[in-house]
Amino acid sequence: MTISLILDVVTGALLLGGCVLVISGGVGLLRFPDFYSRTHAASLTDTAGAGLVILGLLLQADGPESVIRLVLIMFFMMLTGPTAAHALAQAARRDGERAVLDGRAAEGPADGPAADGPAADDEGRP
């Protein structure tokens, strides 16, 4: 068994794992009941799946330029994916979007415009 064959097998496994994660995120996006769980499924599996795909591509990179580009892409994806999901969830919370628990919308006061006018930010400013 040569090193090249081992790298090919590991690359294939990483690419397959990344594809499975991305597809499962898509299924979660279609199947989950509310905005928050859909956002969670999409962001988590997208970040992990893309990370596995890029790791698989790193094993097949043919020069330092390609390695640097792939590492930068992975760094920015790991930074921006969770940040975007957090910003989306924060915006939805401020707009009064409620989570669905056991098939019903969550009880309690909504802190968005749907309940009492414009939402306040974390320091109480409207």
PDB file of C-alpha atoms in Angstrom:
ATOM      1  CA  MET A   1       0.000   0.000   0.000  1.00  0.00           C
ATOM      2  CA  THR A   2       1.544   3.275  -1.071  1.00  0.00           C
ATOM      3  CA  ILE A   3       1.266   6.708   0.500  1.00  0.00           C
ATOM      4  CA  SER A   4      -0.580   7.961  -2.566  1.00  0.00           C
ATOM      5  CA  LEU A   5      -3.262   5.321  -2.183  1.00  0.00           C
ATOM      6  CA  ILE A   6      -3.674   6.094   1.526  1.00  0.00           C
ATOM      7  CA  LEU A   7      -4.031   9.819   0.750  1.00  0.00           C
ATOM      8  CA  ASP A   8      -6.629   9.051  -1.908  1.00  0.00           C
ATOM      9  CA  VAL A   9      -8.644   6.899   0.490  1.00  0.00           C
ATOM     10  CA  VAL A  10      -8.506   9.493   3.287  1.00  0.00           C
ATOM     11  CA  THR A  11      -9.419  12.245   0.825  1.00  0.00           C
ATOM     12  CA  GLY A  12     -12.382  10.248  -0.403  1.00  0.00           C
ATOM     13  CA  ALA A  13     -13.548   9.593   3.155  1.00  0.00           C
ATOM     14  CA  LEU A  14     -13.290  13.278   4.065  1.00  0.00           C
ATOM     15  CA  LEU A  15     -15.143  14.368   0.924  1.00  0.00           C
ATOM     16  CA  LEU A  16     -17.838  11.771   1.512  1.00  0.00           C
ATOM     17  CA  GLY A  17     -18.217  12.822   5.163  1.00  0.00           C
ATOM     18  CA  GLY A  18     -18.463  16.473   4.149  1.00  0.00           C
ATOM     19  CA  CYS A  19     -21.093  15.703   1.529  1.00  0.00           C
ATOM     20  CA  VAL A  20     -23.138  13.676   4.015  1.00  0.00           C
ATOM     21  CA  LEU A  21     -23.045  16.549   6.516  1.00  0.00           C
ATOM     22  CA  VAL A  22     -24.075  19.136   3.932  1.00  0.00           C
ATOM     23  CA  ILE A  23     -26.923  16.935   2.677  1.00  0.00           C
ATOM     24  CA  SER A  24     -28.113  16.274   6.234  1.00  0.00           C
ATOM     25  CA  GLY A  25     -28.159  20.035   6.794  1.00  0.00           C
ATOM     26  CA  GLY A  26     -30.338  20.422   3.727  1.00  0.00           C
ATOM     27  CA  VAL A  27     -32.710  17.761   5.016  1.00  0.00           C
ATOM     28  CA  GLY A  28     -32.819  19.504   8.389  1.00  0.00           C
ATOM     29  CA  LEU A  29     -33.568  22.770   6.663  1.00  0.00           C
ATOM     30  CA  LEU A  30     -36.615  21.178   5.064  1.00  0.00           C
ATOM     31  CA  ARG A  31     -37.790  19.090   8.018  1.00  0.00           C
ATOM     32  CA  PHE A  32     -37.281  21.144  11.182  1.00  0.00           C
ATOM     33  CA  PRO A  33     -40.324  23.051  12.454  1.00  0.00           C
ATOM     34  CA  ASP A  34     -39.116  26.581  13.131  1.00  0.00           C
ATOM     35  CA  PHE A  35     -36.633  29.194  12.053  1.00  0.00           C
ATOM     36  CA  TYR A  36     -34.192  28.663  14.909  1.00  0.00           C
ATOM     37  CA  SER A  37     -33.773  24.922  14.496  1.00  0.00           C
ATOM     38  CA  ARG A  38     -33.484  25.325  10.722  1.00  0.00           C
ATOM     39  CA  THR A  39     -30.809  27.958  11.166  1.00  0.00           C
ATOM     40  CA  HIS A  40     -28.971  25.735  13.629  1.00  0.00           C
ATOM     41  CA  ALA A  41     -29.080  22.718  11.324  1.00  0.00           C
ATOM     42  CA  ALA A  42     -27.966  24.649   8.285  1.00  0.00           C
ATOM     43  CA  SER A  43     -25.133  26.542   9.957  1.00  0.00           C
ATOM     44  CA  LEU A  44     -23.693  23.661  11.948  1.00  0.00           C
ATOM     45  CA  THR A  45     -23.678  21.120   9.149  1.00  0.00           C
ATOM     46  CA  ASP A  46     -22.579  23.655   6.557  1.00  0.00           C
ATOM     47  CA  THR A  47     -19.547  24.691   8.585  1.00  0.00           C
ATOM     48  CA  ALA A  48     -18.543  21.137   9.482  1.00  0.00           C
ATOM     49  CA  GLY A  49     -19.250  19.768   6.006  1.00  0.00           C
ATOM     50  CA  ALA A  50     -17.299  22.493   4.263  1.00  0.00           C
ATOM     51  CA  GLY A  51     -14.443  21.966   6.726  1.00  0.00           C
ATOM     52  CA  LEU A  52     -14.269  18.263   5.883  1.00  0.00           C
ATOM     53  CA  VAL A  53     -14.401  18.945   2.151  1.00  0.00           C
ATOM     54  CA  ILE A  54     -11.608  21.501   2.402  1.00  0.00           C
ATOM     55  CA  LEU A  55      -9.515  19.131   4.534  1.00  0.00           C
ATOM     56  CA  GLY A  56      -9.972  16.494   1.855  1.00  0.00           C
ATOM     57  CA  LEU A  57      -8.885  18.955  -0.801  1.00  0.00           C
ATOM     58  CA  LEU A  58      -5.864  19.958   1.290  1.00  0.00           C
ATOM     59  CA  LEU A  59      -4.581  16.407   1.101  1.00  0.00           C
ATOM     60  CA  GLN A  60      -4.603  16.635  -2.689  1.00  0.00           C
ATOM     61  CA  ALA A  61      -3.166  20.161  -3.002  1.00  0.00           C
ATOM     62  CA  ASP A  62      -0.195  20.315  -5.330  1.00  0.00           C
ATOM     63  CA  GLY A  63       1.613  23.394  -4.124  1.00  0.00           C
ATOM     64  CA  PRO A  64       1.970  25.880  -1.277  1.00  0.00           C
ATOM     65  CA  GLU A  65      -0.243  28.423  -3.052  1.00  0.00           C
ATOM     66  CA  SER A  66      -3.142  26.006  -3.129  1.00  0.00           C
ATOM     67  CA  VAL A  67      -2.608  25.084   0.520  1.00  0.00           C
ATOM     68  CA  ILE A  68      -2.595  28.740   1.579  1.00  0.00           C
ATOM     69  CA  ARG A  69      -5.775  29.454  -0.397  1.00  0.00           C
ATOM     70  CA  LEU A  70      -7.586  26.454   1.041  1.00  0.00           C
ATOM     71  CA  VAL A  71      -6.520  27.300   4.600  1.00  0.00           C
ATOM     72  CA  LEU A  72      -7.719  30.890   4.132  1.00  0.00           C
ATOM     73  CA  ILE A  73     -11.035  29.685   2.710  1.00  0.00           C
ATOM     74  CA  MET A  74     -11.486  27.314   5.656  1.00  0.00           C
ATOM     75  CA  PHE A  75     -10.584  30.067   8.134  1.00  0.00           C
ATOM     76  CA  PHE A  76     -13.114  32.503   6.674  1.00  0.00           C
ATOM     77  CA  MET A  77     -15.817  29.848   6.468  1.00  0.00           C
ATOM     78  CA  MET A  78     -15.256  28.866  10.107  1.00  0.00           C
ATOM     79  CA  LEU A  79     -15.438  32.538  11.059  1.00  0.00           C
ATOM     80  CA  THR A  80     -18.362  33.707   8.953  1.00  0.00           C
ATOM     81  CA  GLY A  81     -20.728  30.709   9.075  1.00  0.00           C
ATOM     82  CA  PRO A  82     -21.461  30.731  12.816  1.00  0.00           C
ATOM     83  CA  THR A  83     -21.396  34.535  12.897  1.00  0.00           C
ATOM     84  CA  ALA A  84     -24.009  34.769  10.145  1.00  0.00           C
ATOM     85  CA  ALA A  85     -26.212  32.180  11.866  1.00  0.00           C
ATOM     86  CA  HIS A  86     -25.968  34.101  15.129  1.00  0.00           C
ATOM     87  CA  ALA A  87     -26.844  37.378  13.390  1.00  0.00           C
ATOM     88  CA  LEU A  88     -29.844  35.746  11.689  1.00  0.00           C
ATOM     89  CA  ALA A  89     -31.116  34.285  14.964  1.00  0.00           C
ATOM     90  CA  GLN A  90     -30.631  37.621  16.740  1.00  0.00           C
ATOM     91  CA  ALA A  91     -32.558  39.463  14.014  1.00  0.00           C
ATOM     92  CA  ALA A  92     -35.366  36.899  14.158  1.00  0.00           C
ATOM     93  CA  ARG A  93     -35.584  37.207  17.945  1.00  0.00           C
ATOM     94  CA  ARG A  94     -35.772  40.990  17.694  1.00  0.00           C
ATOM     95  CA  ASP A  95     -38.523  40.684  15.084  1.00  0.00           C
ATOM     96  CA  GLY A  96     -40.562  38.520  17.453  1.00  0.00           C
ATOM     97  CA  GLU A  97     -40.002  35.139  15.823  1.00  0.00           C
ATOM     98  CA  ARG A  98     -40.899  32.414  18.303  1.00  0.00           C
ATOM     99  CA  ALA A  99     -39.430  28.947  18.630  1.00  0.00           C
ATOM    100  CA  VAL A 100     -41.704  25.939  18.146  1.00  0.00           C
ATOM    101  CA  LEU A 101     -41.626  23.564  21.120  1.00  0.00           C
ATOM    102  CA  ASP A 102     -43.569  20.294  20.956  1.00  0.00           C
ATOM    103  CA  GLY A 103     -45.448  21.495  17.888  1.00  0.00           C
ATOM    104  CA  ARG A 104     -46.608  24.774  19.500  1.00  0.00           C
ATOM    105  CA  ALA A 105     -45.136  28.257  19.470  1.00  0.00           C
ATOM    106  CA  ALA A 106     -43.192  28.984  22.643  1.00  0.00           C
ATOM    107  CA  GLU A 107     -45.105  30.785  25.399  1.00  0.00           C
ATOM    108  CA  GLY A 108     -43.923  33.954  27.047  1.00  0.00           C
ATOM    109  CA  PRO A 109     -43.500  37.566  26.134  1.00  0.00           C
ATOM    110  CA  ALA A 110     -42.154  38.298  22.714  1.00  0.00           C
ATOM    111  CA  ASP A 111     -39.598  41.035  22.689  1.00  0.00           C
ATOM    112  CA  GLY A 112     -40.166  42.013  19.086  1.00  0.00           C
ATOM    113  CA  PRO A 113     -42.463  44.430  17.262  1.00  0.00           C
ATOM    114  CA  ALA A 114     -45.146  41.762  16.906  1.00  0.00           C
ATOM    115  CA  ALA A 115     -45.899  42.082  20.641  1.00  0.00           C
ATOM    116  CA  ASP A 116     -45.190  45.575  21.951  1.00  0.00           C
ATOM    117  CA  GLY A 117     -43.729  47.711  19.199  1.00  0.00           C
ATOM    118  CA  PRO A 118     -40.058  48.032  18.310  1.00  0.00           C
ATOM    119  CA  ALA A 119     -37.746  45.638  20.074  1.00  0.00           C
ATOM    120  CA  ALA A 120     -35.165  46.880  22.512  1.00  0.00           C
ATOM    121  CA  ASP A 121     -31.536  45.920  22.097  1.00  0.00           C
ATOM    122  CA  ASP A 122     -29.477  44.234  24.786  1.00  0.00           C
ATOM    123  CA  GLU A 123     -28.995  47.531  26.683  1.00  0.00           C
ATOM    124  CA  GLY A 124     -32.694  48.414  26.620  1.00  0.00           C
ATOM    125  CA  ARG A 125     -32.558  50.952  23.795  1.00  0.00           C
ATOM    126  CA  PRO A 126     -35.356  50.718  21.192  1.00  0.00           C
TER     127      PRO A 126
END
